[in-house]
């Protein structure tokens, strides 16, 4: 690991024991779960046990879980299914969604679907009222994320779902409510049934599982656009990734089992980080109102501005000191835009100088202090 | 491994050393390749080396390789890109394509795209003339597979490409020529440049690599329907699967390096199998004209009929003897249809009693003889 890895939201170092066991499973249990013979059946058993295990973690049962290649594919299956519908031709998203939703919406728009984008408030939250007011009789889908990947803001999903249900009841038709819960599942957990969503997306590599595996929760089956060999109830085609599913389910279960102490530690790190940021002259958490211990934010993600020093420059300078942070989503890190902060109305002086610090199970207060020390002196030295 | 695993076309047992090393890479090189910091850059280096390695195996260079979650996703990216086009609205496929192409075409059809399906001859081959005759001025895409997954028939891709180019030249517009090369890459190899295709799909787990990783070759970039974080040149969104890509590239290189002796062994197994089948009263390879050593077929896949005994029943009876074979593609093994054999005009008495035997690097002549012995006695005992 980097001497000081503070980019867990981009990708968590996987649990070594699970990755090693998954490799063993891959060689031992190599059958195709769709095959009828014993090698296939034993792989199928492992796959279905993994499905049941993951289902339990998100508060549902196995038949509601579709394994995918990751969070992006889960999002994509949900978004593209709007193209197989006949009459419902408008979609509501927030303007702070991950690129997997936000960029996909642009393509839907080109294909004739109306996309309504809901802006967050200055603190990074989508309000139930704003979403409800956008519901129309032809609303096919509403997609609002759980934990924002740049600010850590936890959207009030249950309240948004409830207000959409009420608004849509008046409009005469219930849209499909989708929640990108990729950043929620590990750190704060996600209950698919309690939130009342119709669909939700998850990724293994954000919580210590392997790359290349994710899941889609579906309350009821949908009609997918991409089809093939009929796997995963016809909703996600392609040979099943048995070892990936196994390690994902185990990692998710471990994150659930360790959540109480992990959350306490994450809050401690958050406090050290936010308090420390406020002691650096000019620096601030984003939004500036963010306080340590505020339960509206997932503690493992903190955005911070260092006015007068470009965020990308600061990342590179910190990297030379062995400290890994990012300017935002890794997925968009080659782009100069600050879409999410712009949507929140953050001043450009802040947003262009901002970085994301994200913590995980191995992060210590010493890591936070090392970051703060270097960030303070680099900021003092290089700010204009 | 099963005592006698003869279903390698459904999924090859992975190379143990590569899977183990990939697990080590996953924990050592956990950065997100899209991140700017050192952890991201070292993952990016591994990813790009893997891309270059895989490119070499298929006769091209790194910029033409898009990593996907498997062969199905590669097929899907190519097929769905027809929906982003403006004017070209017809697609030509063969009627013996894998479900990832064949079923996907049905969805395209529902969305207003004309699908023309080309039947094979009795021996399972698509003729260049049949494809060329179907080309129209609005043909957006032609998708013809390389090695058929049920019969082993190697389609004359270069000749089909050439005839399509000529026909389309007369029609005024070149369609995108796609080749599902999933069953070709390991056993017989696939040269993307020599065949002249515009795109081709590959899967790691068919040749000893891990599940959940595949690749799409593209001569020139296309406009994908599913987009997101901009990875893989904007063509396949989602966090990169660095360890998967690494193991895929290594497995593909190994299959290329060992191809000459592996092919000689596969031909030996094919001869033992086909000669043995002909000695079982009533049994026959499918097509009945298939001879051992016929270079028009990949030797590792042989289809055989045992008239009077349902193929599915025979699979189950063989499984009880520790022998794993299938009735066809694992992807469609829960369906009763025999689409590919039907398209070839195979008599129903043959097609319903047929099974696929597929061999791989660990298969021995003793395995073939064990299969033949059990198949002969089960057929004699249970045929009606």
XYZ file of C-alpha atoms in Angstrom:
768
model
C 0.000 0.000 0.000
C 1.066 3.578 -0.536
C 2.628 4.926 2.646
C -0.549 7.000 3.064
C -3.497 5.896 0.919
C -6.464 8.260 1.318
C -8.381 7.414 -1.848
C -10.525 4.512 -0.641
C -13.606 5.865 -2.419
C -11.833 5.318 -5.740
C -10.983 1.755 -4.831
C -10.417 -0.090 -1.585
C -7.443 -2.396 -1.234
C -9.105 -5.817 -1.276
C -9.216 -8.195 1.685
C -6.207 -10.396 1.011
C -7.723 -13.561 2.482
C -10.874 -13.267 0.377
C -8.940 -12.657 -2.847
C -6.721 -15.653 -2.111
C -9.676 -17.903 -1.321
C -11.497 -16.696 -4.433
C -8.469 -17.701 -6.524
C -8.623 -21.139 -4.972
C -12.348 -21.337 -5.703
C -11.691 -20.329 -9.324
C -9.426 -23.311 -9.899
C -11.439 -25.760 -7.795
C -14.905 -24.776 -8.921
C -14.390 -23.974 -12.593
C -17.662 -25.321 -14.010
C -20.014 -23.031 -15.872
C -22.970 -22.487 -13.494
C -25.296 -22.762 -16.497
C -24.067 -26.296 -17.264
C -26.149 -29.288 -16.191
C -23.276 -31.522 -15.104
C -21.765 -31.842 -11.624
C -18.975 -29.339 -12.310
C -21.640 -26.839 -13.346
C -23.892 -27.648 -10.414
C -21.194 -27.216 -7.812
C -20.350 -23.810 -9.310
C -24.067 -22.997 -9.332
C -24.280 -23.859 -5.619
C -21.427 -21.480 -4.791
C -23.021 -18.775 -6.930
C -26.450 -19.126 -5.339
C -25.012 -19.199 -1.817
C -23.190 -15.979 -2.647
C -26.370 -14.448 -3.987
C -28.232 -15.329 -0.799
C -25.388 -13.963 1.319
C -25.305 -10.638 -0.490
C -29.099 -10.424 -0.399
C -29.061 -10.722 3.389
C -26.598 -7.848 3.673
C -28.924 -5.517 1.785
C -32.055 -6.692 3.565
C -33.616 -8.789 0.828
C -33.674 -12.316 -0.564
C -31.703 -14.016 -3.317
C -34.234 -13.727 -6.135
C -33.848 -9.945 -6.075
C -30.084 -9.974 -6.724
C -28.561 -9.856 -10.220
C -24.776 -10.136 -10.355
C -23.160 -7.674 -12.769
C -19.609 -6.713 -13.706
C -19.735 -3.692 -11.402
C -21.715 -0.669 -10.288
C -21.578 0.960 -13.700
C -23.170 -2.042 -15.369
C -25.898 -2.179 -12.713
C -26.633 1.497 -13.404
C -26.530 0.880 -17.135
C -28.990 -2.047 -17.054
C -31.473 0.112 -15.154
C -30.996 3.201 -17.319
C -31.075 1.395 -20.664
C -34.216 -0.535 -19.725
C -36.095 2.727 -20.271
C -35.456 2.176 -23.999
C -37.461 -1.068 -23.966
C -40.542 0.653 -22.545
C -43.298 1.809 -24.801
C -44.917 4.930 -23.447
C -42.977 6.283 -20.476
C -40.424 8.597 -21.941
C -39.023 10.888 -19.285
C -36.345 10.301 -16.677
C -35.435 12.264 -13.542
C -31.870 12.223 -12.242
C -29.947 14.408 -9.839
C -27.207 16.622 -11.194
C -24.760 15.085 -8.708
C -25.064 11.498 -9.953
C -21.999 9.458 -10.802
C -21.001 9.560 -14.483
C -22.505 6.081 -14.936
C -25.930 7.693 -14.513
C -25.220 11.290 -15.509
C -23.411 10.585 -18.780
C -25.745 7.718 -19.658
C -28.650 10.146 -19.369
C -27.146 12.236 -22.169
C -27.340 9.252 -24.519
C -30.944 8.601 -23.524
C -31.655 12.226 -24.290
C -30.210 11.865 -27.787
C -32.509 8.897 -28.313
C -35.569 10.964 -27.544
C -36.025 10.545 -23.801
C -36.594 13.709 -21.799
C -34.123 14.047 -18.927
C -34.920 16.277 -15.953
C -31.941 17.076 -13.725
C -32.457 18.031 -10.085
C -29.863 20.291 -8.489
C -28.757 19.781 -4.891
C -28.864 22.430 -2.194
C -25.662 24.213 -1.132
C -24.844 21.415 1.289
C -25.049 18.771 -1.431
C -28.471 17.310 -0.696
C -31.335 16.520 -3.047
C -34.638 17.442 -1.427
C -37.691 15.181 -1.663
C -39.797 18.158 -2.722
C -37.575 19.011 -5.675
C -37.791 15.465 -7.004
C -41.529 15.154 -6.383
C -42.191 18.403 -8.225
C -40.454 17.025 -11.315
C -42.606 13.880 -11.551
C -44.827 13.816 -14.658
C -47.322 11.285 -15.989
C -44.678 9.984 -18.428
C -41.854 9.653 -15.869
C -40.374 6.210 -16.534
C -37.544 6.344 -14.032
C -36.099 8.350 -11.163
C -32.404 7.846 -10.347
C -31.037 9.399 -7.165
C -27.811 8.135 -5.608
C -27.346 7.263 -1.935
C -23.913 8.523 -0.794
C -22.388 11.137 -3.069
C -18.922 10.026 -4.165
C -17.343 13.470 -3.881
C -18.893 15.006 -0.775
C -20.100 12.029 1.243
C -23.592 13.579 1.435
C -26.132 10.856 2.223
C -29.263 11.546 0.227
C -32.553 11.023 2.078
C -33.542 8.129 -0.179
C -36.521 6.847 1.782
C -38.055 10.303 2.008
C -37.397 10.937 -1.688
C -38.981 7.582 -2.600
C -42.028 8.367 -0.462
C -42.517 11.788 -1.994
C -42.111 10.402 -5.525
C -44.680 7.689 -4.756
C -47.144 10.296 -3.575
C -46.551 12.606 -6.517
C -46.721 9.731 -9.011
C -49.863 8.352 -7.390
C -51.501 11.646 -8.207
C -50.071 11.481 -11.748
C -51.423 7.960 -12.207
C -48.284 5.891 -12.765
C -45.352 4.793 -10.579
C -41.891 5.335 -12.065
C -39.032 2.904 -11.510
C -36.989 4.339 -8.613
C -33.297 3.551 -8.923
C -30.544 4.246 -6.401
C -26.818 4.091 -7.148
C -25.692 2.770 -3.746
C -22.093 2.053 -4.720
C -20.583 4.369 -2.087
C -23.150 3.416 0.562
C -22.962 -0.356 0.880
C -19.606 -0.644 2.642
C -19.359 2.430 4.873
C -22.970 3.041 5.959
C -24.901 0.050 4.585
C -27.964 0.049 2.363
C -31.323 -1.596 3.032
C -33.063 -2.160 -0.292
C -36.426 -2.962 1.246
C -36.479 -0.311 3.978
C -35.669 2.444 1.487
C -38.478 1.285 -0.804
C -36.460 1.563 -4.019
C -37.238 -0.510 -7.105
C -33.611 -0.983 -8.016
C -30.137 -0.285 -6.638
C -26.563 -0.757 -7.800
C -23.515 -1.984 -5.878
C -19.808 -2.534 -6.538
C -17.501 -5.020 -4.807
C -14.231 -3.157 -5.180
C -15.404 -0.204 -3.112
C -15.677 -2.393 0.007
C -12.715 -4.744 -0.183
C -14.005 -7.192 -2.779
C -12.470 -7.824 -6.195
C -12.661 -5.769 -9.383
C -15.076 -6.796 -12.084
C -18.059 -7.738 -9.948
C -21.088 -5.811 -8.753
C -24.783 -6.325 -8.266
C -28.158 -4.955 -9.182
C -31.021 -5.194 -6.707
C -34.423 -5.409 -8.381
C -37.701 -5.426 -6.476
C -39.380 -6.777 -9.611
C -37.760 -7.941 -12.866
C -37.270 -5.316 -15.565
C -36.915 -5.659 -19.313
C -33.227 -5.199 -20.172
C -31.877 -3.805 -23.413
C -28.746 -5.978 -23.548
C -29.570 -9.675 -23.636
C -27.837 -12.901 -24.545
C -27.467 -16.335 -22.988
C -30.270 -15.897 -20.464
C -28.123 -15.787 -17.316
C -29.240 -13.944 -14.168
C -32.908 -14.345 -14.988
C -32.334 -12.968 -18.463
C -31.363 -9.602 -17.024
C -27.571 -9.756 -17.214
C -26.121 -11.982 -19.925
C -22.633 -13.479 -19.878
C -20.954 -16.382 -18.091
C -21.298 -16.007 -14.326
C -18.240 -14.881 -12.383
C -18.498 -17.399 -9.551
C -15.300 -16.503 -7.651
C -16.047 -12.801 -8.002
C -19.571 -13.223 -6.659
C -18.260 -15.307 -3.762
C -15.646 -12.725 -2.730
C -18.108 -9.847 -3.166
C -20.675 -11.488 -0.896
C -18.029 -12.263 1.737
C -16.586 -8.743 1.645
C -20.060 -7.202 1.889
C -20.912 -9.428 4.847
C -17.646 -8.477 6.538
C -18.321 -4.783 6.033
C -21.744 -5.261 7.627
C -20.370 -7.252 10.565
C -17.687 -4.692 11.301
C -19.829 -1.631 10.655
C -20.297 -0.416 14.236
C -16.611 -0.235 15.170
C -15.678 0.820 11.630
C -18.161 3.693 11.780
C -16.812 4.816 15.164
C -13.275 4.816 13.752
C -14.395 6.617 10.582
C -16.018 9.343 12.698
C -12.794 9.715 14.683
C -10.812 10.107 11.446
C -13.422 12.530 10.109
C -13.090 14.668 13.243
C -9.297 14.708 13.057
C -9.524 15.642 9.379
C -12.173 18.352 9.551
C -10.785 19.921 12.711
C -7.331 19.839 11.171
C -8.535 21.394 7.919
C -10.071 24.289 9.818
C -6.726 24.966 11.471
C -4.990 25.404 8.083
C -5.258 29.118 7.168
C -7.647 29.496 4.234
C -8.490 25.806 3.933
C -12.031 24.556 4.475
C -14.144 21.465 4.119
C -16.665 21.554 1.250
C -19.441 22.390 1.885
C -18.052 24.959 4.310
C -20.836 24.083 6.735
C -19.631 20.495 7.071
C -19.017 19.549 10.692
C -17.449 16.381 12.046
C -20.085 14.016 13.378
C -22.855 15.319 11.110
C -24.823 12.153 10.401
C -26.036 13.525 7.088
C -22.578 12.724 5.694
C -20.743 9.431 5.357
C -17.637 10.057 7.480
C -15.228 8.314 5.114
C -15.511 10.975 2.396
C -14.474 14.586 2.998
C -14.046 17.209 0.318
C -11.729 20.121 1.084
C -10.637 23.332 -0.633
C -7.205 24.944 -0.499
C -7.868 28.297 -2.200
C -5.017 29.601 -4.312
C -3.655 26.155 -5.143
C -5.196 24.007 -7.892
C -6.618 20.718 -6.619
C -4.836 18.742 -9.299
C -1.521 20.384 -8.455
C -2.028 19.667 -4.776
C -2.787 16.008 -5.555
C 0.454 15.701 -7.494
C 2.495 17.464 -4.802
C 0.974 15.232 -2.110
C 1.649 12.155 -4.244
C 5.346 13.100 -4.274
C 5.164 12.874 -0.487
C 3.584 9.418 -0.706
C 0.052 10.613 -0.006
C -2.739 9.476 -2.330
C -5.824 11.691 -2.597
C -7.914 12.714 -5.614
C -9.716 15.721 -7.035
C -12.970 13.780 -7.253
C -14.213 10.621 -8.905
C -11.365 8.625 -10.411
C -13.720 7.935 -13.303
C -13.618 11.559 -14.315
C -10.194 12.507 -13.018
C -8.846 13.239 -16.454
C -11.492 15.910 -16.932
C -11.101 19.407 -15.663
C -14.758 19.934 -14.790
C -16.080 20.058 -11.248
C -19.629 19.120 -12.090
C -20.780 18.138 -8.619
C -19.366 21.153 -6.794
C -20.671 23.434 -9.545
C -24.149 21.958 -9.087
C -23.921 22.778 -5.375
C -23.075 26.373 -6.222
C -19.591 26.159 -4.718
C -17.476 29.190 -5.561
C -15.002 28.444 -8.380
C -12.080 29.570 -6.221
C -12.993 26.786 -3.848
C -13.971 24.120 -6.365
C -10.838 24.447 -8.509
C -8.665 24.144 -5.428
C -10.514 21.203 -3.959
C -9.557 17.604 -3.286
C -11.309 14.536 -1.931
C -9.901 12.660 1.052
C -11.432 9.234 1.634
C -10.603 6.798 4.387
C -10.977 3.065 4.905
C -10.383 0.180 7.264
C -6.600 0.592 7.409
C -6.536 4.383 7.769
C -5.126 5.747 11.037
C -5.181 9.143 12.738
C -1.452 9.233 12.020
C -2.277 9.049 8.275
C -4.665 11.974 8.660
C -2.059 13.991 10.551
C 0.555 13.207 7.927
C -1.813 14.419 5.229
C -2.680 17.584 7.184
C 0.945 18.420 7.829
C 1.970 18.080 4.189
C -1.168 19.766 2.860
C -0.656 22.758 5.176
C 2.967 23.270 4.245
C 2.404 22.697 0.499
C -0.507 25.129 0.596
C 1.550 27.740 2.414
C 4.434 27.258 -0.003
C 2.624 27.122 -3.355
C -0.597 29.106 -2.999
C -0.863 32.163 -5.179
C -11.479 -31.356 -11.826
C -14.229 -33.818 -12.686
C -12.727 -37.242 -13.333
C -13.473 -36.664 -17.016
C -14.208 -33.054 -17.988
C -15.139 -32.756 -21.672
C -16.911 -29.382 -21.590
C -13.986 -27.022 -22.140
C -15.962 -24.917 -24.630
C -18.329 -23.959 -21.791
C -15.465 -22.918 -19.559
C -11.828 -23.949 -19.295
C -10.340 -24.701 -15.881
C -8.086 -21.669 -15.364
C -4.295 -21.818 -15.238
C -3.655 -22.092 -11.500
C -0.410 -20.109 -11.531
C -1.991 -17.181 -13.387
C -5.009 -17.045 -11.082
C -2.742 -17.121 -8.041
C -0.484 -14.385 -9.419
C -3.506 -12.287 -10.366
C -4.731 -12.514 -6.764
C -1.357 -11.271 -5.609
C -1.500 -8.433 -8.134
C -5.000 -7.506 -6.892
C -3.741 -6.912 -3.360
C -0.406 -5.379 -4.363
C -1.628 -3.160 -7.181
C -5.014 -2.004 -5.913
C -5.013 1.572 -7.229
C -7.712 2.711 -9.618
C -5.978 3.009 -13.012
C -7.940 6.220 -13.614
C -6.400 7.869 -10.532
C -3.552 10.330 -10.938
C -1.514 9.221 -7.917
C 1.257 6.631 -7.803
C -1.060 3.797 -6.733
C -3.238 4.582 -9.742
C -0.285 4.922 -12.080
C 1.242 1.588 -11.133
C -2.126 -0.088 -11.755
C -2.347 1.782 -15.069
C 1.081 0.455 -16.067
C -0.004 -3.141 -15.415
C -3.223 -2.551 -17.321
C -1.494 -1.040 -20.346
C 1.161 -3.755 -20.434
C -1.650 -6.311 -20.429
C -3.411 -4.472 -23.230
C -0.227 -4.484 -25.324
C 0.318 -8.175 -24.570
C -3.174 -9.171 -25.634
C -2.938 -6.954 -28.728
C 0.182 -8.797 -29.854
C -1.599 -12.150 -29.563
C -4.348 -11.035 -31.940
C -1.973 -9.328 -34.366
C -2.652 -5.710 -33.520
C -1.514 -2.910 -31.208
C -2.744 -1.735 -27.823
C -4.891 1.180 -28.969
C -7.262 -1.253 -30.665
C -8.042 -3.265 -27.505
C -10.935 -2.430 -25.167
C -11.164 -4.576 -22.036
C -14.708 -5.736 -21.242
C -16.312 -8.020 -18.677
C -16.407 -10.878 -21.189
C -17.295 -11.958 -24.689
C -20.971 -11.170 -24.263
C -20.254 -7.566 -23.318
C -17.902 -7.186 -26.286
C -20.681 -8.450 -28.562
C -23.189 -6.190 -26.861
C -21.097 -3.024 -27.243
C -20.790 -3.700 -30.967
C -24.448 -4.625 -31.460
C -25.885 -1.762 -29.406
C -23.695 0.800 -31.141
C -26.026 0.419 -34.134
C -28.614 2.299 -32.048
C -26.394 5.398 -31.905
C -26.119 5.584 -35.690
C -28.371 7.839 -37.661
C -29.147 6.352 -41.023
C -27.844 2.801 -41.291
C -30.646 0.649 -40.036
C -30.152 -2.947 -41.053
C -27.971 -5.671 -39.597
C -26.858 -9.007 -41.023
C -26.095 -11.912 -38.691
C -25.768 -15.633 -39.187
C -28.441 -17.901 -37.751
C -25.740 -19.878 -35.920
C -24.422 -16.968 -33.838
C -24.039 -17.288 -30.073
C -27.026 -16.024 -28.081
C -25.073 -12.854 -27.257
C -25.494 -11.849 -30.897
C -28.575 -13.823 -31.903
C -30.819 -12.826 -28.984
C -29.506 -9.262 -28.980
C -30.580 -8.982 -32.612
C -34.187 -9.647 -31.576
C -34.106 -6.572 -29.326
C -32.633 -4.465 -32.121
C -35.452 -5.691 -34.329
C -38.034 -4.536 -31.784
C -36.397 -1.125 -31.815
C -36.868 -0.782 -35.545
C -33.679 -2.238 -36.975
C -34.064 -4.750 -39.806
C -32.243 -8.009 -39.064
C -31.287 -10.344 -41.895
C -30.290 -13.854 -40.792
C -28.035 -15.992 -42.977
C -28.437 -19.757 -42.705
C -25.411 -22.079 -42.844
C -25.001 -24.952 -45.262
C -25.545 -28.545 -44.078
C -21.985 -28.731 -42.825
C -22.409 -25.649 -40.628
C -20.652 -23.049 -42.776
C -21.738 -19.570 -43.761
C -20.804 -18.869 -47.372
C -19.319 -15.540 -48.451
C -21.847 -15.365 -51.290
C -24.847 -15.678 -48.968
C -23.621 -12.799 -46.814
C -22.643 -10.614 -49.768
C -26.061 -11.094 -51.351
C -27.726 -9.751 -48.194
C -25.764 -6.475 -48.125
C -27.947 -3.405 -48.707
C -27.187 0.311 -48.856
C -28.481 0.673 -45.260
C -26.505 -2.248 -43.788
C -24.970 -0.863 -40.588
C -23.343 -4.045 -39.348
C -22.503 -7.611 -40.299
C -21.855 -10.078 -37.443
C -20.473 -13.500 -38.328
C -18.722 -15.616 -35.705
C -15.378 -17.346 -36.160
C -15.556 -20.831 -34.570
C -19.084 -22.078 -33.971
C -19.503 -23.048 -30.325
C -21.574 -26.165 -31.025
C -20.014 -27.705 -34.124
C -16.484 -26.309 -34.180
C -17.041 -25.102 -37.771
C -14.502 -22.372 -38.572
C -16.253 -19.741 -40.659
C -14.220 -18.360 -43.586
C -14.069 -14.888 -42.035
C -11.501 -13.327 -44.335
C -13.385 -14.463 -47.430
C -16.687 -13.282 -45.989
C -15.174 -9.896 -45.115
C -13.765 -9.545 -48.633
C -17.070 -10.393 -50.272
C -18.948 -7.980 -47.998
C -16.444 -5.232 -48.829
C -16.972 -5.799 -52.529
C -20.759 -5.933 -52.248
C -20.862 -2.871 -50.004
C -18.490 -0.977 -52.265
C -21.056 -1.395 -54.984
C -23.805 -0.325 -52.566
C -21.845 2.781 -51.597
C -21.211 2.296 -47.877
C -19.065 -0.079 -45.793
C -20.849 -1.768 -42.875
C -19.111 -2.484 -39.560
C -17.932 -6.100 -39.755
C -17.968 -7.812 -36.361
C -16.686 -11.266 -35.488
C -17.447 -13.124 -32.249
C -14.085 -14.863 -31.886
C -14.680 -16.212 -28.368
C -14.205 -19.870 -29.344
C -11.364 -19.108 -31.755
C -8.760 -17.240 -29.736
C -7.485 -20.117 -27.592
C -7.714 -23.198 -29.812
C -6.968 -21.861 -33.312
C -6.004 -18.210 -32.745
C -7.462 -15.113 -34.347
C -5.653 -12.421 -36.300
C -7.735 -9.257 -36.192
C -5.768 -7.495 -38.909
C -5.327 -10.415 -41.308
C -9.058 -11.189 -41.265
C -9.865 -7.550 -42.030
C -12.693 -7.285 -39.484
C -13.721 -3.960 -37.921
C -14.414 -5.504 -34.529
C -14.053 -8.814 -32.695
C -14.951 -10.179 -29.262
C -12.916 -12.393 -26.925
C -13.373 -14.060 -23.542
C -10.663 -14.997 -21.041
C -12.365 -17.931 -19.366
C -12.535 -19.962 -22.571
C -8.740 -20.179 -22.715
C -7.637 -20.596 -19.108
C -8.010 -17.021 -17.902
C -10.365 -15.814 -15.188
C -14.093 -15.209 -15.311
C -15.362 -11.674 -15.688
C -12.882 -10.380 -18.250
C -12.944 -10.220 -22.025
C -11.955 -7.854 -24.776
C -13.246 -6.042 -27.805
C -10.959 -5.407 -30.766
C -11.843 -2.281 -32.703
C -10.103 -1.225 -35.904
C -11.550 2.263 -35.383
C -13.464 3.644 -32.374
C -17.235 3.258 -32.441
C -19.955 5.215 -30.679
C -21.197 3.081 -27.762
C -24.682 3.146 -26.318
C -23.665 2.494 -22.703
C -21.351 5.185 -21.374
C -20.180 6.425 -17.989
C -16.835 7.319 -16.445
C -14.932 7.500 -19.718
C -12.740 4.422 -19.221
C -11.372 2.419 -22.174
C -11.446 5.369 -24.505
C -15.049 6.066 -23.556
C -16.137 2.786 -25.108
C -16.491 0.575 -22.008
C -17.309 2.377 -18.765
C -16.600 1.002 -15.279
C -13.528 0.684 -13.070
C -10.827 -1.297 -14.845
C -10.269 -4.900 -13.770
C -6.465 -4.784 -13.633
C -5.813 -8.313 -12.298
C -8.357 -9.781 -14.701
C -6.782 -8.031 -17.668
C -3.336 -9.206 -16.571
C -4.366 -12.858 -16.275
C -6.305 -12.726 -19.553
C -3.319 -11.375 -21.463
C -1.007 -13.982 -19.926
C -3.416 -16.845 -20.635
C -3.905 -15.681 -24.222
C -0.147 -15.434 -24.745
C 0.307 -18.918 -23.312
C -2.358 -20.348 -25.609
C -0.555 -18.757 -28.559
C 2.863 -20.028 -27.471
C 1.620 -23.587 -27.025
C -0.641 -23.647 -30.075
C 1.406 -25.922 -32.325
C 1.728 -28.837 -29.894
C -1.753 -28.165 -28.494
C -3.257 -28.344 -31.974
C -1.446 -31.609 -32.699
C -2.805 -33.084 -29.467
C -6.312 -31.737 -30.165
C -6.265 -33.385 -33.620
C -5.213 -36.669 -32.001
C -8.116 -36.415 -29.540
C -10.469 -35.476 -32.379
C -9.411 -38.558 -34.343
C -9.899 -40.859 -31.362
C -13.304 -39.306 -30.742
C -14.662 -39.286 -34.297
C -13.304 -42.731 -35.154
C -14.734 -44.041 -31.884
C -18.125 -42.449 -32.503
C -18.378 -44.140 -35.888
C -17.768 -47.500 -34.237
C -20.820 -47.043 -31.936
C -23.829 -48.506 -33.790
C -26.154 -45.676 -34.803
C -24.003 -42.875 -33.406
C -22.509 -40.244 -35.677
C -20.676 -36.951 -35.549
C -22.749 -33.906 -36.548
C -22.567 -32.989 -39.367
C -22.397 -36.615 -40.501
C -19.760 -35.648 -43.039
C -17.336 -34.542 -40.343
C -13.991 -36.301 -40.603
C -11.074 -36.155 -38.198
C -8.346 -33.859 -39.458
C -10.706 -31.668 -41.501
C -9.117 -28.255 -41.117
C -12.450 -26.526 -41.611
C -13.290 -27.492 -38.024
C -11.631 -26.588 -34.736
C -10.613 -30.018 -33.425
C -11.546 -29.283 -29.813
C -15.310 -29.201 -30.481
C -17.194 -32.225 -31.788
C -20.950 -32.591 -31.911
C -22.363 -36.115 -31.918
C -25.802 -37.710 -32.158
C -26.986 -40.865 -30.414
C -30.363 -41.456 -32.088
C -33.039 -42.863 -29.835
C -31.624 -41.312 -26.658
C -32.274 -37.656 -25.762
C -29.117 -35.593 -25.598
C -30.074 -34.163 -22.233
C -30.711 -37.622 -20.809
C -27.374 -38.837 -22.113
C -25.623 -35.846 -20.501
C -27.183 -36.692 -17.167
C -26.361 -40.392 -17.432
C -22.766 -39.585 -18.382
C -22.548 -37.133 -15.491
C -23.432 -39.979 -13.107
C -20.352 -41.741 -14.461
C -18.226 -38.669 -13.792
C -18.144 -37.493 -17.400
C -19.015 -33.854 -18.137
C -20.386 -33.042 -21.608
C -23.194 -30.719 -22.710
C -26.027 -30.560 -25.201
C -24.740 -27.277 -26.616
C -23.933 -23.833 -25.344
C -24.062 -23.685 -21.547
C -25.674 -20.290 -21.989
C -28.755 -21.879 -23.486
C -28.616 -25.274 -21.776
C -31.855 -24.693 -19.916
C -33.688 -24.298 -23.219
C -34.925 -27.227 -25.213
C -34.282 -25.683 -28.610
C -31.528 -26.825 -30.949
C -31.309 -23.606 -32.915
C -27.909 -24.161 -34.496
C -28.503 -27.727 -35.628
C -31.971 -26.766 -36.881
C -30.415 -23.982 -38.957
C -28.061 -26.560 -40.495
C -31.064 -28.681 -41.452
C -30.040 -31.556 -39.171
C -32.762 -34.184 -38.828
C -34.648 -33.811 -35.535
C -33.941 -37.438 -34.621
C -30.275 -36.516 -34.688
C -30.473 -33.041 -33.162
C -32.559 -34.058 -30.146
C -30.177 -36.883 -29.385
C -27.038 -34.811 -29.785
C -24.333 -33.716 -27.380
C -21.213 -31.572 -27.601
C -17.851 -32.974 -26.547
C -15.119 -30.351 -26.127
C -11.526 -30.932 -25.164
C -8.749 -28.834 -23.669
C -5.166 -28.797 -22.506
C -5.608 -31.496 -19.842
C -7.713 -33.890 -21.923
C -6.134 -37.279 -22.701
C -6.962 -40.074 -25.135
C -7.882 -42.092 -22.036
C -10.585 -39.488 -21.273
C -11.938 -39.880 -24.812
C -11.946 -43.646 -24.502
C -13.689 -43.476 -21.153
C -16.352 -41.242 -22.681
C -16.755 -43.541 -25.703
C -17.077 -46.654 -23.565
C -19.762 -45.167 -21.319
C -21.609 -43.463 -24.178
C -21.727 -46.725 -26.162
C -23.064 -48.785 -23.295
C -25.560 -46.122 -22.133
C -26.780 -45.734 -25.696
C -27.178 -49.487 -26.124
C -28.977 -49.748 -22.782
C -31.336 -46.737 -22.930
C -32.048 -46.032 -26.617
C -35.648 -46.482 -27.657
